[in-house]
CSV table of C-alpha atoms and ligand atoms in Angstrom, one decimal:
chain,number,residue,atom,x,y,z
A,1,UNK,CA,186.1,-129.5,7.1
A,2,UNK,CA,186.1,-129.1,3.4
A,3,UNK,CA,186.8,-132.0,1.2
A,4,UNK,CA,190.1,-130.2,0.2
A,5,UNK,CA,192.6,-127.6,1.6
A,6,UNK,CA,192.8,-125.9,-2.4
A,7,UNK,CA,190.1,-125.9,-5.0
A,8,UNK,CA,190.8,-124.5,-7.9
A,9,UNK,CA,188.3,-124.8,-11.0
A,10,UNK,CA,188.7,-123.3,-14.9
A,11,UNK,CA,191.0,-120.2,-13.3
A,12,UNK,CA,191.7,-117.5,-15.7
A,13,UNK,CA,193.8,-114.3,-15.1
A,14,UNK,CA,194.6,-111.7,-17.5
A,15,UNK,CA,196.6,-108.8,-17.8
A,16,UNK,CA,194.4,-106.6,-19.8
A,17,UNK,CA,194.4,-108.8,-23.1
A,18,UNK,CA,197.1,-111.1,-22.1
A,19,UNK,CA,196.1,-114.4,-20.7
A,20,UNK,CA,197.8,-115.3,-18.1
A,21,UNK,CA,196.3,-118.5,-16.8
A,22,UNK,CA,193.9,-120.1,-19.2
A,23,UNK,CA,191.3,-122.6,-17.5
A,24,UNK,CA,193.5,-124.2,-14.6
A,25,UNK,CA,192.1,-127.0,-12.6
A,26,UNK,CA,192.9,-128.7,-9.6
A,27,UNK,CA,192.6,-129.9,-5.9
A,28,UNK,CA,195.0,-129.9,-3.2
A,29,UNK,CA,194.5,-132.1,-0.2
A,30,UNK,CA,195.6,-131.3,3.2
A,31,UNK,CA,198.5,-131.7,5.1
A,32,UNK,CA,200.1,-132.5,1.3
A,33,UNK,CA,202.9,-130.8,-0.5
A,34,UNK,CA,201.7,-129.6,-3.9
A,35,UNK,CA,204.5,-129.0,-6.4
A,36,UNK,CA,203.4,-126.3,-8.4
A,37,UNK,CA,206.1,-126.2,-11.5
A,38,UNK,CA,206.2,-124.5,-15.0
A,39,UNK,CA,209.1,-123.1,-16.8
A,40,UNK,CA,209.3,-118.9,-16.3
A,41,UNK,CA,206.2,-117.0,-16.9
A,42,UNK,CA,204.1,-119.9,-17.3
A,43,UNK,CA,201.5,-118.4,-14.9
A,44,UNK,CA,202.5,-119.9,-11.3
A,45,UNK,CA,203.4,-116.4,-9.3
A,46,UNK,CA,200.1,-115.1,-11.1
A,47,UNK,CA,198.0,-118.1,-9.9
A,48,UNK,CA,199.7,-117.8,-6.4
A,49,UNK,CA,198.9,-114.2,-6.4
A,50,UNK,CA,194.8,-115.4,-7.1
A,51,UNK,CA,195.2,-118.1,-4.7
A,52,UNK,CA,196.3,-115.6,-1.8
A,53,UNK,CA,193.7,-112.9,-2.7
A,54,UNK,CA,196.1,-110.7,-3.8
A,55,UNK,CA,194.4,-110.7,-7.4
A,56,UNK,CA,190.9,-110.9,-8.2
A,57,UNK,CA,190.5,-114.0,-10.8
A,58,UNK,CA,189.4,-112.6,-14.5
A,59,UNK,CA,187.1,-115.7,-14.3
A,60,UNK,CA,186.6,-119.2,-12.4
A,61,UNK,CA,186.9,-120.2,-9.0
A,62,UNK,CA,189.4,-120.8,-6.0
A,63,UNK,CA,188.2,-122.0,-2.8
A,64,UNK,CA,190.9,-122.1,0.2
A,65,UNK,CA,189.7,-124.6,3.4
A,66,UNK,CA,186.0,-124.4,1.3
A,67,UNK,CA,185.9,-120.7,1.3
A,68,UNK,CA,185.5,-118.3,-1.6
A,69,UNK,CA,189.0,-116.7,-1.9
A,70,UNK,CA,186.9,-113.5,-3.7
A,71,UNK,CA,183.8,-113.5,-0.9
A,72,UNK,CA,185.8,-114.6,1.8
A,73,UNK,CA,188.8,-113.2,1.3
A,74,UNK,CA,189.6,-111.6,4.8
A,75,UNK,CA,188.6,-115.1,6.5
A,76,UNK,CA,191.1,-116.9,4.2
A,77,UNK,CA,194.1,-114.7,4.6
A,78,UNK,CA,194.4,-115.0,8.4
A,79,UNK,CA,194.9,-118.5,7.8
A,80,UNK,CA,197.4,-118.5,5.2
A,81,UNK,CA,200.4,-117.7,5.0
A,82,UNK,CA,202.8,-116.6,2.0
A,83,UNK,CA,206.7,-116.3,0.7
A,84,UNK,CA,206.3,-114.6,-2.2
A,85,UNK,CA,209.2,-114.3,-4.8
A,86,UNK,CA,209.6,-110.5,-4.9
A,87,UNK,CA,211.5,-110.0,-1.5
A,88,UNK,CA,209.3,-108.1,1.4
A,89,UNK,CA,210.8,-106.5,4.3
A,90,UNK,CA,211.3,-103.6,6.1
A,91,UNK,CA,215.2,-102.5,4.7
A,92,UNK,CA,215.8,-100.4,8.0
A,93,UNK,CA,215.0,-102.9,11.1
A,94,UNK,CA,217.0,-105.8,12.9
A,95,UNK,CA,216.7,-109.2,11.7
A,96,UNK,CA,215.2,-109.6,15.2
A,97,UNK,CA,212.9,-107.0,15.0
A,98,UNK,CA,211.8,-107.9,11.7
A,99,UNK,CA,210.9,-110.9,13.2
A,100,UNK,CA,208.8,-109.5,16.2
A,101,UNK,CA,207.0,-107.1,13.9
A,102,UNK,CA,206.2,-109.4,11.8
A,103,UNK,CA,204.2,-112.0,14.9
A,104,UNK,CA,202.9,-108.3,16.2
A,105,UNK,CA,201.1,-107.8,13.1
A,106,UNK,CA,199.7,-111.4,13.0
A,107,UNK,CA,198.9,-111.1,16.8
A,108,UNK,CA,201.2,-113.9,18.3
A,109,UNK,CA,201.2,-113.3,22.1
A,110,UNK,CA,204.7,-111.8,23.2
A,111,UNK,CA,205.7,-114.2,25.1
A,112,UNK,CA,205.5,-116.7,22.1
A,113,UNK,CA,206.3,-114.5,19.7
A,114,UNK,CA,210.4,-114.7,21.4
A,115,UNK,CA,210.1,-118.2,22.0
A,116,UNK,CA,209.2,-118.2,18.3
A,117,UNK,CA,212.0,-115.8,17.0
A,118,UNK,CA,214.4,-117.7,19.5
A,119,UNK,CA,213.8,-121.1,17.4
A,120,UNK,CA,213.9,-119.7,14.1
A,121,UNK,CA,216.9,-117.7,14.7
A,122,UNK,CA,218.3,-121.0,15.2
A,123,UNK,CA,216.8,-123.3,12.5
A,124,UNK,CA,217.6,-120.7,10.1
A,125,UNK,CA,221.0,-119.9,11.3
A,126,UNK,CA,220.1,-116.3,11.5
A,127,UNK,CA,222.4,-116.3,14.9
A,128,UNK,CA,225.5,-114.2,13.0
A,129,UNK,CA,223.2,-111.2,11.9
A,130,UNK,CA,220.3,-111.3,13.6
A,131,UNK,CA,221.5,-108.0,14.8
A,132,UNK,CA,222.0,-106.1,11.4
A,133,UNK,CA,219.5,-104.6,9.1
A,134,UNK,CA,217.8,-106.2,6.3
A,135,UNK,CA,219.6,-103.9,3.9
A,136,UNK,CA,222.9,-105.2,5.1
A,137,UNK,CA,222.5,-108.6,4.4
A,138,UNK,CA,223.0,-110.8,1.8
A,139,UNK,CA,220.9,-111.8,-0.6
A,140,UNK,CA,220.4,-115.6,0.6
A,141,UNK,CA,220.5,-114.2,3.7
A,142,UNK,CA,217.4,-112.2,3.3
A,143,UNK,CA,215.3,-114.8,1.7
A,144,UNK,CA,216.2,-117.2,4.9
A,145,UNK,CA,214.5,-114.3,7.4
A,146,UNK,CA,211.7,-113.6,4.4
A,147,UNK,CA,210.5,-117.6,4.8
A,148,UNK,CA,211.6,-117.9,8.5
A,149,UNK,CA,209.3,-115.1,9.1
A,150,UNK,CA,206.4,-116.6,7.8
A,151,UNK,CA,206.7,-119.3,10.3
A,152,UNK,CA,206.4,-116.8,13.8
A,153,UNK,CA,202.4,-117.2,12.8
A,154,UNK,CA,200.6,-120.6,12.7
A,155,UNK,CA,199.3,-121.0,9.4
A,156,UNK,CA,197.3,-124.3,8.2
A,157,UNK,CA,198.5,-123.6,4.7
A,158,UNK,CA,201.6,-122.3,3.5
A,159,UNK,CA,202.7,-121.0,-0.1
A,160,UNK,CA,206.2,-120.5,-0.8
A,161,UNK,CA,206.9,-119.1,-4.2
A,162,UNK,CA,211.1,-120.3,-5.0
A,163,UNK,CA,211.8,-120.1,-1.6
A,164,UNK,CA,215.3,-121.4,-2.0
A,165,UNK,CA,216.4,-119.1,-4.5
A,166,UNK,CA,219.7,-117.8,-3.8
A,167,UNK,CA,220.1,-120.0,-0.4
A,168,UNK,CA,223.6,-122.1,-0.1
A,169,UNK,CA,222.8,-126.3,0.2
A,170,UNK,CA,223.2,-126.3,4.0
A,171,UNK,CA,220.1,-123.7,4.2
A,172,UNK,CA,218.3,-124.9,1.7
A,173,UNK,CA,217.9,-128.6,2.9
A,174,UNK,CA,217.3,-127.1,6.7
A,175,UNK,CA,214.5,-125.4,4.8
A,176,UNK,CA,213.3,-128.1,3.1
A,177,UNK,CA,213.0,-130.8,6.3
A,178,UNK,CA,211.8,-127.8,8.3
A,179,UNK,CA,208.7,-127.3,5.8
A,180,UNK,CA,208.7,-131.3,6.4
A,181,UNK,CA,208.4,-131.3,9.9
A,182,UNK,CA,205.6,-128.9,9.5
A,183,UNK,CA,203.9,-130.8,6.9
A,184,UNK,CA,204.0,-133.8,9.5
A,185,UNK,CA,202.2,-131.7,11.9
A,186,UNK,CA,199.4,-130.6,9.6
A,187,UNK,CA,199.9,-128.3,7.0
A,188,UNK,CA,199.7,-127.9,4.0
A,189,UNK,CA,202.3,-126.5,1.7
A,190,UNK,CA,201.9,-125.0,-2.4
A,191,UNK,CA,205.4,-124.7,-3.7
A,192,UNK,CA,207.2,-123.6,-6.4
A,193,UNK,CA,210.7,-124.0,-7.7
A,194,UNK,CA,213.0,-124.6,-10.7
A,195,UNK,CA,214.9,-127.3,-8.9
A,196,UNK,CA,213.6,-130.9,-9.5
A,197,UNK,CA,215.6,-132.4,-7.2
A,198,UNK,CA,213.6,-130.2,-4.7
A,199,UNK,CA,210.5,-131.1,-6.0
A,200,UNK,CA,211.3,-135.3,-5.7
A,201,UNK,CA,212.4,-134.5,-1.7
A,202,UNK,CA,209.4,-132.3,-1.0
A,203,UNK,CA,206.5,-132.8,-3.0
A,204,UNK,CA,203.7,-135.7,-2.5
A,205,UNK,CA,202.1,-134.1,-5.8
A,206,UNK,CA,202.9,-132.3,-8.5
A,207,UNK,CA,201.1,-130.2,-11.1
A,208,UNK,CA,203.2,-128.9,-14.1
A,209,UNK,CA,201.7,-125.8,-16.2
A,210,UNK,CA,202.8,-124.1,-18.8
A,211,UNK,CA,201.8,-121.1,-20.7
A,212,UNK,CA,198.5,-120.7,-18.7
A,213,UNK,CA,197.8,-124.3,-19.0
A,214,UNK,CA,197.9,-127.5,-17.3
A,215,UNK,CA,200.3,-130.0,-18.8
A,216,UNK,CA,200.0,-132.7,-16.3
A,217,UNK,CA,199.4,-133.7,-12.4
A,218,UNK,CA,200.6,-136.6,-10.6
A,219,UNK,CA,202.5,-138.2,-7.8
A,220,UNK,CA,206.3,-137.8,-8.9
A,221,UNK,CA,206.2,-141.3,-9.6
A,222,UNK,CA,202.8,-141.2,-11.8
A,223,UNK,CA,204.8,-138.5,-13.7
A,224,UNK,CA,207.9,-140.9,-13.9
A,225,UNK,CA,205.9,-143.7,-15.3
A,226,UNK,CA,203.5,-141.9,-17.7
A,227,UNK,CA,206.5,-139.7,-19.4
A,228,UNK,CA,209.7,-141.6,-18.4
A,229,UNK,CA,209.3,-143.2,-21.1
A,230,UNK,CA,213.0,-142.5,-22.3
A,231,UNK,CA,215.4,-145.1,-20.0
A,232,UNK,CA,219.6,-145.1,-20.1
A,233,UNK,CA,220.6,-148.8,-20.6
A,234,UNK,CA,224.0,-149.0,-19.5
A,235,UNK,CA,226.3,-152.3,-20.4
A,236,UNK,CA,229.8,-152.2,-18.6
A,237,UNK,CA,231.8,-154.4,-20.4
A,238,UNK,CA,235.0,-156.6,-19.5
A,239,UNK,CA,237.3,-155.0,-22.8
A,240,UNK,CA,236.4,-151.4,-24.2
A,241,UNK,CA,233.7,-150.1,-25.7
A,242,UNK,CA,235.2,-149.1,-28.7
A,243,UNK,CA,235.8,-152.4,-29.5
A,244,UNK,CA,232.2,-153.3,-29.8
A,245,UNK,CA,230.8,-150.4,-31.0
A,246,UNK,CA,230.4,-152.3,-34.5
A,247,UNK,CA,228.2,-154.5,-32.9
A,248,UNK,CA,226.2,-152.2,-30.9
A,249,UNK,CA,225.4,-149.2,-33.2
A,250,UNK,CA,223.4,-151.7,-35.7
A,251,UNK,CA,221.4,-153.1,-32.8
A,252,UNK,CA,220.8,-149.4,-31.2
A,253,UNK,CA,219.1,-148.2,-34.5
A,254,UNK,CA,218.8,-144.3,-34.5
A,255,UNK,CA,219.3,-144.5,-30.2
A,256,UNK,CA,221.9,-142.2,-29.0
A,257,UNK,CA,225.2,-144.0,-27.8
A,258,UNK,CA,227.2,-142.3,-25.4
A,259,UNK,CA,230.3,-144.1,-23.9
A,260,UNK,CA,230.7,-142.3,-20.4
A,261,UNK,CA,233.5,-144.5,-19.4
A,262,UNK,CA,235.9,-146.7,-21.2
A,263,UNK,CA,234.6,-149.9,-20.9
A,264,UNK,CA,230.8,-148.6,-20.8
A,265,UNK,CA,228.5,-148.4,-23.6
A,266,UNK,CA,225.4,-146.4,-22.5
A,267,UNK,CA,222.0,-145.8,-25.0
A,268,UNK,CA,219.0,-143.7,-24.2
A,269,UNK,CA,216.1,-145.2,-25.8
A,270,UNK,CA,212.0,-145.4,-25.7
A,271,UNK,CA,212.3,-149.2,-25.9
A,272,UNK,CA,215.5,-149.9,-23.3
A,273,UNK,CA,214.0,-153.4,-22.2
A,274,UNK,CA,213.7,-155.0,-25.8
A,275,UNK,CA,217.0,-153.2,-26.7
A,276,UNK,CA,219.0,-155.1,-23.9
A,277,UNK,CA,217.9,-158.7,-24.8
A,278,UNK,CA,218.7,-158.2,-28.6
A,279,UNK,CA,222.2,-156.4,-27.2
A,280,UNK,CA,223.0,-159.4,-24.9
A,281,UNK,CA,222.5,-161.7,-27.8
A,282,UNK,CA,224.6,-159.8,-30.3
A,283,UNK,CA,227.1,-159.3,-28.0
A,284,UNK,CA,226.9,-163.1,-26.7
A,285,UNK,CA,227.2,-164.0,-30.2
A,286,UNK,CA,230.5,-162.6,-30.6
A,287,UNK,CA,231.8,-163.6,-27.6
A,288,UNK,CA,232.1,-160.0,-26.1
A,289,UNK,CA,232.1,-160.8,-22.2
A,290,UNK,CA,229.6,-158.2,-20.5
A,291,UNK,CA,230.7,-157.7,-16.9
A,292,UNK,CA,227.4,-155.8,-15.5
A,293,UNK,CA,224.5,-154.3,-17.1
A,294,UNK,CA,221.6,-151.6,-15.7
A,295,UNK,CA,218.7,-149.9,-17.0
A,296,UNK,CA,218.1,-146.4,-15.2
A,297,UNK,CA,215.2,-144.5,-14.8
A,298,UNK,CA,214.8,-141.1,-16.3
A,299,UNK,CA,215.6,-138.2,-14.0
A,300,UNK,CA,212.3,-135.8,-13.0
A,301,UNK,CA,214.4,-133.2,-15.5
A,302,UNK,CA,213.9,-135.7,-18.3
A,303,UNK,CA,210.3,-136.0,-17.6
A,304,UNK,CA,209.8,-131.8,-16.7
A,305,UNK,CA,211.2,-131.0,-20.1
A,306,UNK,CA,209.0,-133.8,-22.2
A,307,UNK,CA,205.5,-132.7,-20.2
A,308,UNK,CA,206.5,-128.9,-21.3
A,309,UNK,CA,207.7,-129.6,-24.7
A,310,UNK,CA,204.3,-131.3,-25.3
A,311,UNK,CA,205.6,-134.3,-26.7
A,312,UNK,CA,204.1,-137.1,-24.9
B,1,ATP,N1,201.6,-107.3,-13.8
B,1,ATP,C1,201.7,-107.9,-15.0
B,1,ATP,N2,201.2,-107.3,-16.1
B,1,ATP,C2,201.3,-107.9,-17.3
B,1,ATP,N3,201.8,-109.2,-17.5
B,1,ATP,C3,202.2,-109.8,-16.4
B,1,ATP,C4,202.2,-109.2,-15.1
B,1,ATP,N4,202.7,-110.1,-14.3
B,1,ATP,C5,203.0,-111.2,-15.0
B,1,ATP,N5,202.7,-111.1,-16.3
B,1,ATP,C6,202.9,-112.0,-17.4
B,1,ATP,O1,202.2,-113.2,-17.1
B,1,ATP,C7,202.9,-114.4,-17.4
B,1,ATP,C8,203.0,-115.2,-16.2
B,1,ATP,O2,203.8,-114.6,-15.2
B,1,ATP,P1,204.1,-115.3,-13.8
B,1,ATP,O3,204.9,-114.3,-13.0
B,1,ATP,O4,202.9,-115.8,-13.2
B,1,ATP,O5,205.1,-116.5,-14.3
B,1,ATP,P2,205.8,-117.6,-13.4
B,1,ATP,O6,205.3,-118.9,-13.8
B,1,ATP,O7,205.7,-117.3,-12.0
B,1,ATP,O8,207.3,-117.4,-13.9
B,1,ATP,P3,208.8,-117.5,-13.1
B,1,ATP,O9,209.2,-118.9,-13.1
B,1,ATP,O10,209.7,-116.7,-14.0
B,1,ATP,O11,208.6,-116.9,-11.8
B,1,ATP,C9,204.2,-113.9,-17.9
B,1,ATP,O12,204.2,-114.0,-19.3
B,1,ATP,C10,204.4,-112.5,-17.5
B,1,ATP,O13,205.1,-111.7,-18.4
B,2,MG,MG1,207.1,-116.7,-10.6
């Protein structure tokens, strides 16, 4: 077995002079989920694209299980398997059908290939409509038998490019823990998405480009640390806030003050720690009582829109 399920080194892709994706590095290992993020048109459905063998790379290299995506191509395809974010299906066939047609063409055995359909008819809650046409459904509808369908094959590695666009909450955390329990068994999962909350559940990694190139990759917690560096102090007092704000907007320097509540003063600052002890003292000083204080960690939005601002 290859060292890693993904190896991607100095990728370029461009679109006659347009560069696309400009020298991307990186390794995935297996039976991970790799968070692929990036704000729109930063070069992830392009990369995917590569990474499938759907495009040929302008330049650099992609190996899939240790295989040359461009001189194995046919190898690596029959062991992947890919959501991508343009829908794909036949408009005119059953949800059911769809379904069997789609294990036919990968070769799953017929028995299977019901038991298969059978379960993901259930998981994804297809049960209502499995009867109608694709062109009759909705649109979260139709993205729920697009990714349940890539699951009648086995695949060791799976990309899913937004698969939860368009899906309600209910489907879309079925989705999530279903990708889960696969993961658990084995595979390996590239994912992209816009929803960070998402990307915290799901991913054990987590690269973030932007405009072709790679801002930064890390755990979800690495990425906390290294550009959390923002934090909400939050001091709930026993009168109002108002009342103190005299004392607290000389201490807070240029941080922003927000009072969410009435008795709760809250600042967002770089240097939350030191700012709490010299707010406890001023406070203390004039006898303010301070009923409970916290200091919050930024939310993975904070730290997705610092990494792609490029302010570190
Ligand atoms: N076929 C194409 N021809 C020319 N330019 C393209 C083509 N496909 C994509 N692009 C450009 O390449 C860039 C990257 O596009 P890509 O679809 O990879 O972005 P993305 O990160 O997937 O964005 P999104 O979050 O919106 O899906 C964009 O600027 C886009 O306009
Ligand atoms: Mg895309």
């Amino acid at each position: 077995m290859a060292d890693y399920c993904i190896s991607v080194s100095d990728l370029r892709m461009n679109y006659g002079n347009f560069v696309a994706v400009d020298g991307v590095s990186f390794n995935v290992d297996y039976g991970r989920v790799f968070g692929f993020l990036g704000p729109n048109g930063a070069g992830k459905t392009t990369t995917i694209k590569v990474l499938t063998t759907l495009l040929h790379p302008t330049s650099g290299s992609v190996s899939i299980f240790g295989k040359d995506v461009v001189k194995h191509a046919k190898e690596v395809k029959k062991r992947i398997g890919v959501v991508l974010q343009e829908p794909s299906f036949e408009g005119n066939v059953t949800v059911e059908k769809a379904l069997d047609l789609y294990g036919m063409m990968w070769g799953v055995p017929g028995e299977k290939r019901r038991d298969r359909a059978r379960e993901l008819v259930d998981r994804f809650d297809l049960q209502e409509f499995k009867g109608k046409k694709n062109d009759e459904l909705s649109i979260g509808q139709r993205r729920r038998v697009q990714v349940a369908r890539e699951f009648m094959h086995d695949t060791d590695l799976l990309f899913l490019d937004e698969p939860t666009v368009g899906l309600d909450p209910a489907a879309r955390r079925m989705l999530l823990d279903y990708v889960k329990k696969h993961v658990h068994g084995g595979l390996t999962v590239f994912f992209t998405t816009h929803i960070m909350e998402e990307v915290e559940y799901l991913c054990d990694e987590i690269a973030i480009i932007n405009k072709g190139r790679m801002m930064a990759i890390d755990t979800p917690a690495g990425l906390k640390q290294r550009y959390g560096g923002i934090k909400a102090l939050e001091i709930k007092l026993k009168g109002t806030a108002q009342s103190v704000m005299d004392i607290v907007r000389p201490v807070a320097g240029g941080s922003a003050i927000e009072i969410p509540a009435e008795d709760t003063v809250r600042i967002s600052s770089q240097n939350a720690q030191e700012l709490l002890v010299k707010l406890i003292e001023a406070l203390a000083r004039n006898s303010v009582q301070i009923e409970s204080v916290s200091v919050n960690p930024p939310t993975f939005e904070e730290v997705f829109l610092t990494v792609v601002s490029g302010k570190d």
